[in-house]
């Protein structure tokens, strides 16, 4: 049976520039089953879920539910649950954790400050393994369950300590998909061996670009441009590059000029064009055929650093 993932893979749809955009992630442990819109269709109080969505709207914070890999019995009640907050901007990335007794405690957070990278003393710095968040929500798309859950289980059984299942990362057709924190790079079509390589790189402050969808800290043109510059400059240090700005260029197709800066002073300009993927393919299982947008980097050039 054909799925959205087999169609995307067979058509060699590019991954770059397809990551979810969020400079800060709020992750709430919620065991049990998840519905398609997990914040309001799980054992999390839907009123709290709606309030969290509203509080995060427009702040640069994305809220998601997580659970440990394994069987998910339909049990109510969770005396204490883990919460993580991660900010992903290069040079200012942080990951902090806490345990709470009730998710409504999170409604007192300053979401605007979190989106700007100010944690306000929440929890304590996470000093354990990097987090590998594997999308497994089959109610959003069956590929996420069929491909994501085995990946999460294999990683956990192999001894990787930071593995969690997560509700939704977008891009079902790239399953299995995952987000790695604290740096916020997303990956698609990943195997357990590849994830282990990605996590080993994170432990030493590096980024693997193979199979990478982009950094959630940037908009989608910026994601594609940053990965292209990394490859052109052979740069894998996580904090090395910053997207300075993305400027829209008038034309027949959506086009952007993306300015990027290196911590050593070098500068690049990348031209990104949005194209419609062809031939048509389903963006998720059961959906009508469509032409998802792709971000093509058509030029990368190093430019002189500004004076002063």
C-alpha positions as a Markdown table, in Angstrom:
| # | Residue | x | y | z |
|---|---|---|---|---|
| 1 | Unk | 0.0 | 0.0 | 0.0 |
| 2 | Unk | 1.4 | 3.4 | -1.0 |
| 3 | Unk | 1.8 | 6.0 | 1.8 |
| 4 | Unk | 2.7 | 9.6 | 1.8 |
| 5 | Unk | 6.2 | 8.7 | 2.9 |
| 6 | Unk | 6.8 | 6.2 | 0.1 |
| 7 | Unk | 5.6 | 8.8 | -2.4 |
| 8 | Unk | 7.9 | 11.5 | -1.0 |
| 9 | Unk | 10.9 | 9.2 | -0.8 |
| 10 | Unk | 10.4 | 7.7 | -4.3 |
| 11 | Unk | 10.1 | 11.2 | -5.7 |
| 12 | Unk | 13.3 | 12.3 | -3.8 |
| 13 | Unk | 11.5 | 15.3 | -2.3 |
| 14 | Unk | 14.2 | 17.5 | -0.6 |
| 15 | Unk | 14.2 | 17.8 | 3.2 |
| 16 | Unk | 15.8 | 21.2 | 3.6 |
| 17 | Unk | 13.5 | 24.0 | 4.7 |
| 18 | Unk | 10.7 | 21.8 | 5.9 |
| 19 | Unk | 11.2 | 22.0 | 9.7 |
| 20 | Unk | 8.6 | 23.4 | 12.1 |
| 21 | Unk | 9.4 | 27.0 | 13.1 |
| 22 | Unk | 9.7 | 27.8 | 16.8 |
| 23 | Unk | 12.5 | 29.5 | 18.6 |
| 24 | Unk | 11.4 | 28.0 | 21.9 |
| 25 | Unk | 9.7 | 24.6 | 22.7 |
| 26 | Unk | 7.6 | 23.8 | 25.7 |
| 27 | Unk | 7.3 | 20.1 | 26.1 |
| 28 | Unk | 4.8 | 18.6 | 28.6 |
| 29 | Unk | 4.8 | 14.9 | 29.6 |
| 30 | Unk | 1.4 | 13.4 | 28.9 |
| 31 | Unk | 1.1 | 9.6 | 28.9 |
| 32 | Unk | -1.7 | 7.7 | 27.3 |
| 33 | Unk | -3.3 | 8.1 | 23.9 |
| 34 | Unk | -3.2 | 11.3 | 21.8 |
| 35 | Unk | -5.8 | 12.6 | 19.4 |
| 36 | Unk | -5.1 | 14.5 | 16.2 |
| 37 | Unk | -5.0 | 17.8 | 18.1 |
| 38 | Unk | -3.2 | 16.4 | 21.1 |
| 39 | Unk | -3.3 | 19.5 | 23.3 |
| 40 | Unk | -7.1 | 19.2 | 23.4 |
| 41 | Unk | -7.6 | 15.5 | 22.6 |
| 42 | Unk | -5.6 | 13.6 | 25.2 |
| 43 | Unk | -5.8 | 13.1 | 28.9 |
| 44 | Unk | -4.5 | 16.7 | 29.3 |
| 45 | Unk | -7.4 | 18.9 | 30.5 |
| 46 | Unk | -8.6 | 20.4 | 27.2 |
| 47 | Unk | -9.3 | 23.7 | 28.8 |
| 48 | Unk | -5.6 | 23.8 | 29.9 |
| 49 | Unk | -4.6 | 22.7 | 26.4 |
| 50 | Unk | -6.6 | 25.5 | 24.8 |
| 51 | Unk | -5.2 | 28.1 | 27.3 |
| 52 | Unk | -1.6 | 27.0 | 26.5 |
| 53 | Unk | -2.2 | 27.3 | 22.8 |
| 54 | Unk | -3.6 | 30.8 | 23.3 |
| 55 | Unk | -0.8 | 31.8 | 25.6 |
| 56 | Unk | 1.9 | 30.6 | 23.1 |
| 57 | Unk | 0.2 | 32.2 | 20.0 |
| 58 | Unk | 2.5 | 34.7 | 18.3 |
| 59 | Unk | 5.3 | 34.4 | 20.9 |
| 60 | Unk | 7.7 | 32.1 | 19.0 |
| 61 | Unk | 6.9 | 29.3 | 21.5 |
| 62 | Unk | 5.5 | 25.9 | 20.3 |
| 63 | Unk | 3.8 | 23.6 | 22.8 |
| 64 | Unk | 3.9 | 19.9 | 22.4 |
| 65 | Unk | 3.2 | 16.8 | 24.4 |
| 66 | Unk | 5.8 | 14.0 | 25.0 |
| 67 | Unk | 5.8 | 10.6 | 26.5 |
| 68 | Unk | 8.3 | 7.8 | 27.0 |
| 69 | Unk | 8.5 | 5.1 | 24.2 |
| 70 | Unk | 6.6 | 1.9 | 24.8 |
| 71 | Unk | 3.0 | 0.8 | 25.3 |
| 72 | Unk | 0.6 | 3.6 | 26.2 |
| 73 | Unk | -2.2 | 2.2 | 28.4 |
| 74 | Unk | -5.4 | 4.3 | 28.5 |
| 75 | Unk | -4.9 | 5.3 | 32.2 |
| 76 | Unk | -5.9 | 8.6 | 33.7 |
| 77 | Unk | -4.0 | 10.4 | 36.4 |
| 78 | Unk | -0.3 | 11.3 | 36.4 |
| 79 | Unk | 0.9 | 12.5 | 39.9 |
| 80 | Unk | 4.0 | 14.2 | 38.5 |
| 81 | Unk | 5.2 | 14.9 | 35.0 |
| 82 | Unk | 8.3 | 16.1 | 33.3 |
| 83 | Unk | 8.4 | 19.5 | 31.5 |
| 84 | Unk | 11.2 | 20.8 | 29.3 |
| 85 | Unk | 11.6 | 24.3 | 27.8 |
| 86 | Unk | 14.3 | 24.7 | 25.1 |
| 87 | Unk | 15.4 | 27.9 | 23.4 |
| 88 | Unk | 17.2 | 27.2 | 20.1 |
| 89 | Unk | 18.8 | 30.4 | 18.9 |
| 90 | Unk | 22.5 | 29.9 | 18.1 |
| 91 | Unk | 24.8 | 31.3 | 20.7 |
| 92 | Unk | 21.9 | 31.5 | 23.2 |
| 93 | Unk | 20.5 | 28.0 | 23.1 |
| 94 | Unk | 19.4 | 26.5 | 26.5 |
| 95 | Unk | 17.4 | 23.5 | 27.7 |
| 96 | Unk | 15.8 | 23.5 | 31.2 |
| 97 | Unk | 13.7 | 20.9 | 32.9 |
| 98 | Unk | 11.3 | 20.6 | 35.9 |
| 99 | Unk | 8.7 | 18.3 | 37.3 |
| 100 | Unk | 5.2 | 19.6 | 38.0 |
| 101 | Unk | 2.0 | 18.3 | 39.6 |
| 102 | Unk | -0.5 | 20.1 | 37.4 |
| 103 | Unk | -0.1 | 21.4 | 33.8 |
| 104 | Unk | -2.1 | 24.5 | 34.7 |
| 105 | Unk | 1.0 | 25.7 | 36.6 |
| 106 | Unk | 2.5 | 26.4 | 33.2 |
| 107 | Unk | -0.1 | 29.1 | 32.5 |
| 108 | Unk | 1.8 | 31.5 | 34.8 |
| 109 | Unk | 4.9 | 31.4 | 32.4 |
| 110 | Unk | 5.8 | 34.6 | 30.5 |
| 111 | Unk | 5.5 | 33.1 | 27.0 |
| 112 | Unk | 6.7 | 36.3 | 25.3 |
| 113 | Unk | 9.9 | 36.2 | 27.4 |
| 114 | Unk | 10.4 | 32.5 | 26.7 |
| 115 | Unk | 10.1 | 33.2 | 22.9 |
| 116 | Unk | 12.8 | 35.8 | 23.3 |
| 117 | Unk | 15.1 | 33.4 | 25.1 |
| 118 | Unk | 14.5 | 34.5 | 28.7 |
| 119 | Unk | 13.7 | 31.5 | 30.8 |
| 120 | Unk | 12.9 | 33.5 | 34.0 |
| 121 | Unk | 14.4 | 30.9 | 36.3 |
| 122 | Unk | 12.2 | 28.1 | 35.2 |
| 123 | Unk | 13.4 | 24.7 | 36.4 |
| 124 | Unk | 17.1 | 23.8 | 36.3 |
| 125 | Unk | 19.6 | 23.4 | 33.4 |
| 126 | Unk | 19.3 | 20.0 | 31.7 |
| 127 | Unk | 22.6 | 18.2 | 32.2 |
| 128 | Unk | 21.7 | 14.8 | 30.8 |
| 129 | Unk | 21.7 | 13.4 | 27.3 |
| 130 | Unk | 20.4 | 15.5 | 24.4 |
| 131 | Unk | 16.7 | 15.0 | 23.7 |
| 132 | Unk | 15.6 | 13.1 | 20.6 |
| 133 | Unk | 11.9 | 13.8 | 20.1 |
| 134 | Unk | 10.4 | 11.3 | 17.6 |
| 135 | Unk | 7.0 | 12.1 | 16.2 |
| 136 | Unk | 4.6 | 9.1 | 16.8 |
| 137 | Unk | 1.1 | 10.6 | 16.6 |
| 138 | Unk | -0.7 | 8.2 | 14.4 |
| 139 | Unk | -3.9 | 10.2 | 14.8 |
| 140 | Unk | -2.3 | 13.0 | 12.8 |
| 141 | Unk | -0.8 | 10.6 | 10.2 |
| 142 | Unk | -0.5 | 6.8 | 10.3 |
| 143 | Unk | 3.1 | 7.0 | 9.0 |
| 144 | Unk | 4.2 | 8.7 | 12.2 |
| 145 | Unk | 3.0 | 5.7 | 14.2 |
| 146 | Unk | 4.1 | 3.0 | 11.8 |
| 147 | Unk | 7.5 | 4.4 | 11.3 |
| 148 | Unk | 8.1 | 6.7 | 14.3 |
| 149 | Unk | 7.1 | 4.3 | 17.1 |
| 150 | Unk | 9.5 | 1.6 | 16.1 |
| 151 | Unk | 12.4 | 4.1 | 15.8 |
| 152 | Unk | 11.7 | 5.6 | 19.2 |
| 153 | Unk | 11.5 | 2.1 | 20.8 |
| 154 | Unk | 14.7 | 0.9 | 19.1 |
| 155 | Unk | 16.6 | 4.0 | 20.3 |
| 156 | Unk | 15.3 | 3.6 | 23.9 |
| 157 | Unk | 16.1 | -0.1 | 24.0 |
| 158 | Unk | 19.6 | 0.5 | 22.7 |
| 159 | Unk | 20.3 | 2.7 | 25.8 |
| 160 | Unk | 19.7 | 6.2 | 24.4 |
| 161 | Unk | 18.5 | 8.1 | 27.5 |
| 162 | Unk | 17.0 | 11.3 | 26.0 |
| 163 | Unk | 14.4 | 9.6 | 23.7 |
| 164 | Unk | 10.8 | 10.8 | 23.9 |
| 165 | Unk | 7.8 | 10.4 | 21.6 |
| 166 | Unk | 6.3 | 13.8 | 20.6 |
| 167 | Unk | 2.9 | 14.7 | 19.3 |
| 168 | Unk | 3.5 | 16.7 | 16.1 |
| 169 | Unk | 6.5 | 18.0 | 14.2 |
| 170 | Unk | 4.9 | 18.5 | 10.8 |
| 171 | Unk | 6.0 | 16.9 | 7.5 |
| 172 | Unk | 4.3 | 13.5 | 8.0 |
| 173 | Unk | 5.6 | 12.5 | 4.5 |
| 174 | Unk | 9.2 | 12.6 | 5.9 |
| 175 | Unk | 8.5 | 10.1 | 8.6 |
| 176 | Unk | 10.1 | 9.0 | 10.8 |
| 177 | Unk | 10.8 | 12.6 | 11.8 |
| 178 | Unk | 12.5 | 13.9 | 14.9 |
| 179 | Unk | 13.6 | 17.1 | 16.6 |
| 180 | Unk | 16.9 | 17.2 | 18.6 |
| 181 | Unk | 17.4 | 19.6 | 21.5 |
| 182 | Unk | 18.9 | 21.8 | 22.7 |
| 183 | Unk | 19.9 | 23.0 | 19.2 |
| 184 | Unk | 16.5 | 22.5 | 17.6 |
| 185 | Unk | 17.5 | 20.8 | 14.3 |
| 186 | Unk | 14.8 | 18.6 | 12.8 |
| 187 | Unk | 15.5 | 15.4 | 10.7 |
| 188 | Unk | 13.5 | 13.2 | 8.4 |
| 189 | Unk | 13.6 | 9.6 | 7.0 |
| 190 | Unk | 15.9 | 8.7 | 9.9 |
| 191 | Unk | 17.2 | 5.3 | 10.9 |
| 192 | Unk | 18.4 | 4.4 | 14.5 |
| 193 | Unk | 22.0 | 4.4 | 13.4 |
| 194 | Unk | 21.7 | 7.8 | 11.8 |
| 195 | Unk | 20.0 | 9.2 | 15.0 |
| 196 | Unk | 22.8 | 7.9 | 17.1 |
| 197 | Unk | 25.3 | 9.7 | 14.9 |
| 198 | Unk | 23.2 | 12.9 | 15.2 |
| 199 | Unk | 23.1 | 12.6 | 19.0 |
| 200 | Unk | 26.8 | 12.0 | 19.2 |
| 201 | Unk | 27.4 | 15.1 | 17.2 |
| 202 | Unk | 25.1 | 17.1 | 19.5 |
| 203 | Unk | 27.1 | 16.0 | 22.5 |
| 204 | Unk | 30.2 | 17.7 | 21.0 |
| 205 | Unk | 28.3 | 20.8 | 19.8 |
| 206 | Unk | 28.1 | 19.8 | 16.2 |
| 207 | Unk | 25.3 | 19.5 | 13.6 |
| 208 | Unk | 24.8 | 16.6 | 11.1 |
| 209 | Unk | 23.4 | 18.1 | 7.9 |
| 210 | Unk | 22.6 | 14.7 | 6.2 |
| 211 | Unk | 18.9 | 14.1 | 6.5 |
| 212 | Unk | 18.4 | 17.5 | 8.2 |
| 213 | Unk | 15.2 | 19.5 | 7.6 |
| 214 | Unk | 16.6 | 22.7 | 9.2 |
| 215 | Unk | 16.8 | 24.5 | 12.4 |
| 216 | Unk | 13.5 | 25.5 | 14.0 |
| 217 | Unk | 15.0 | 28.8 | 15.0 |
| 218 | Unk | 14.7 | 30.1 | 11.4 |
| 219 | Unk | 11.9 | 30.6 | 8.9 |
| 220 | Unk | 11.9 | 28.1 | 6.1 |
| 221 | Unk | 14.0 | 30.1 | 3.6 |
| 222 | Unk | 16.5 | 30.6 | 6.4 |
| 223 | Unk | 16.5 | 26.9 | 7.2 |
| 224 | Unk | 17.4 | 26.0 | 3.7 |
| 225 | Unk | 20.0 | 28.7 | 3.3 |
| 226 | Unk | 21.7 | 27.9 | 6.6 |
| 227 | Unk | 22.1 | 24.2 | 5.6 |
| 228 | Unk | 23.4 | 25.2 | 2.2 |
| 229 | Unk | 26.0 | 27.5 | 3.7 |
| 230 | Unk | 27.0 | 24.8 | 6.2 |
| 231 | Unk | 27.7 | 22.4 | 3.3 |
| 232 | Unk | 29.5 | 25.0 | 1.2 |
| 233 | Unk | 31.7 | 26.1 | 4.1 |
| 234 | Unk | 32.1 | 22.6 | 5.6 |
| 235 | Unk | 30.9 | 24.0 | 8.9 |
| 236 | Unk | 29.3 | 21.7 | 11.5 |
| 237 | Unk | 29.7 | 23.7 | 14.7 |
| 238 | Unk | 26.2 | 24.2 | 16.1 |
| 239 | Unk | 26.7 | 27.9 | 17.2 |
| 240 | Unk | 28.7 | 29.0 | 14.2 |
| 241 | Unk | 26.0 | 30.4 | 11.9 |
| 242 | Unk | 23.2 | 33.0 | 12.3 |
| 243 | Unk | 20.5 | 34.0 | 9.9 |
| 244 | Unk | 20.8 | 37.8 | 10.0 |
| 245 | Unk | 17.7 | 38.5 | 8.0 |
| 246 | Unk | 15.5 | 37.2 | 5.2 |
| 247 | Unk | 14.4 | 39.7 | 2.5 |
| 248 | Unk | 11.6 | 39.0 | 0.1 |
| 249 | Unk | 12.4 | 39.7 | -3.5 |
| 250 | Unk | 9.7 | 40.6 | -6.0 |
| 251 | Unk | 9.2 | 38.1 | -8.9 |
| 252 | Unk | 7.0 | 35.5 | -10.5 |
| 253 | Unk | 7.8 | 32.9 | -7.8 |
| 254 | Unk | 8.4 | 33.5 | -4.1 |
| 255 | Unk | 12.1 | 34.4 | -3.7 |
| 256 | Unk | 14.2 | 35.5 | -0.8 |
| 257 | Unk | 17.7 | 36.8 | -0.2 |
| 258 | Unk | 19.0 | 35.4 | 3.1 |
| 259 | Unk | 22.0 | 37.0 | 4.8 |
| 260 | Unk | 24.0 | 34.8 | 7.1 |
| 261 | Unk | 26.9 | 35.5 | 9.5 |
| 262 | Unk | 29.6 | 33.3 | 11.0 |
| 263 | Unk | 31.0 | 33.9 | 14.5 |
| 264 | Unk | 34.4 | 34.4 | 12.9 |
| 265 | Unk | 33.1 | 37.4 | 10.9 |
| 266 | Unk | 32.5 | 35.8 | 7.5 |
| 267 | Unk | 29.2 | 36.6 | 5.7 |
| 268 | Unk | 27.2 | 34.9 | 3.0 |
| 269 | Unk | 24.2 | 35.8 | 0.9 |
| 270 | Unk | 21.9 | 32.9 | -0.3 |
| 271 | Unk | 19.1 | 33.1 | -2.8 |
| 272 | Unk | 16.2 | 30.8 | -2.1 |
| 273 | Unk | 13.3 | 30.2 | -4.4 |
| 274 | Unk | 10.0 | 28.5 | -3.5 |
| 275 | Unk | 8.9 | 26.0 | -6.1 |
| 276 | Unk | 5.9 | 23.6 | -6.2 |
| 277 | Unk | 6.9 | 20.0 | -6.0 |
| 278 | Unk | 6.1 | 17.9 | -9.1 |
| 279 | Unk | 4.5 | 15.6 | -9.9 |
| 280 | Unk | 1.6 | 15.9 | -7.3 |
| 281 | Unk | 1.8 | 13.7 | -4.2 |
| 282 | Unk | -0.1 | 13.4 | -1.0 |
| 283 | Unk | 1.2 | 15.6 | 1.8 |
| 284 | Unk | -0.3 | 13.2 | 4.3 |
| 285 | Unk | -1.9 | 9.8 | 4.2 |
| 286 | Unk | -5.5 | 10.0 | 2.9 |
| 287 | Unk | -5.1 | 13.6 | 1.6 |
| 288 | Unk | -5.7 | 14.6 | -1.9 |
| 289 | Unk | -2.8 | 14.9 | -4.3 |
| 290 | Unk | -1.0 | 18.3 | -3.9 |
| 291 | Unk | 2.2 | 20.1 | -4.8 |
| 292 | Unk | 3.9 | 20.9 | -1.5 |
| 293 | Unk | 6.3 | 23.9 | -1.5 |
| 294 | Unk | 10.0 | 23.2 | -1.6 |
| 295 | Unk | 12.8 | 25.6 | -0.8 |
| 296 | Unk | 15.5 | 25.6 | -3.5 |
| 297 | Unk | 18.8 | 27.4 | -2.8 |
| 298 | Unk | 19.8 | 28.6 | -6.2 |
| 299 | Unk | 22.9 | 30.6 | -5.2 |
| 300 | Unk | 25.3 | 30.9 | -2.2 |
| 301 | Unk | 28.0 | 33.5 | -2.3 |
| 302 | Unk | 30.4 | 34.8 | 0.3 |
| 303 | Unk | 30.3 | 38.6 | 0.7 |
| 304 | Unk | 32.6 | 41.1 | 2.4 |
| 305 | Unk | 32.0 | 41.5 | 6.1 |
| 306 | Unk | 30.6 | 45.0 | 7.0 |
| 307 | Unk | 33.2 | 47.5 | 8.1 |
| 308 | Unk | 33.5 | 48.3 | 11.8 |
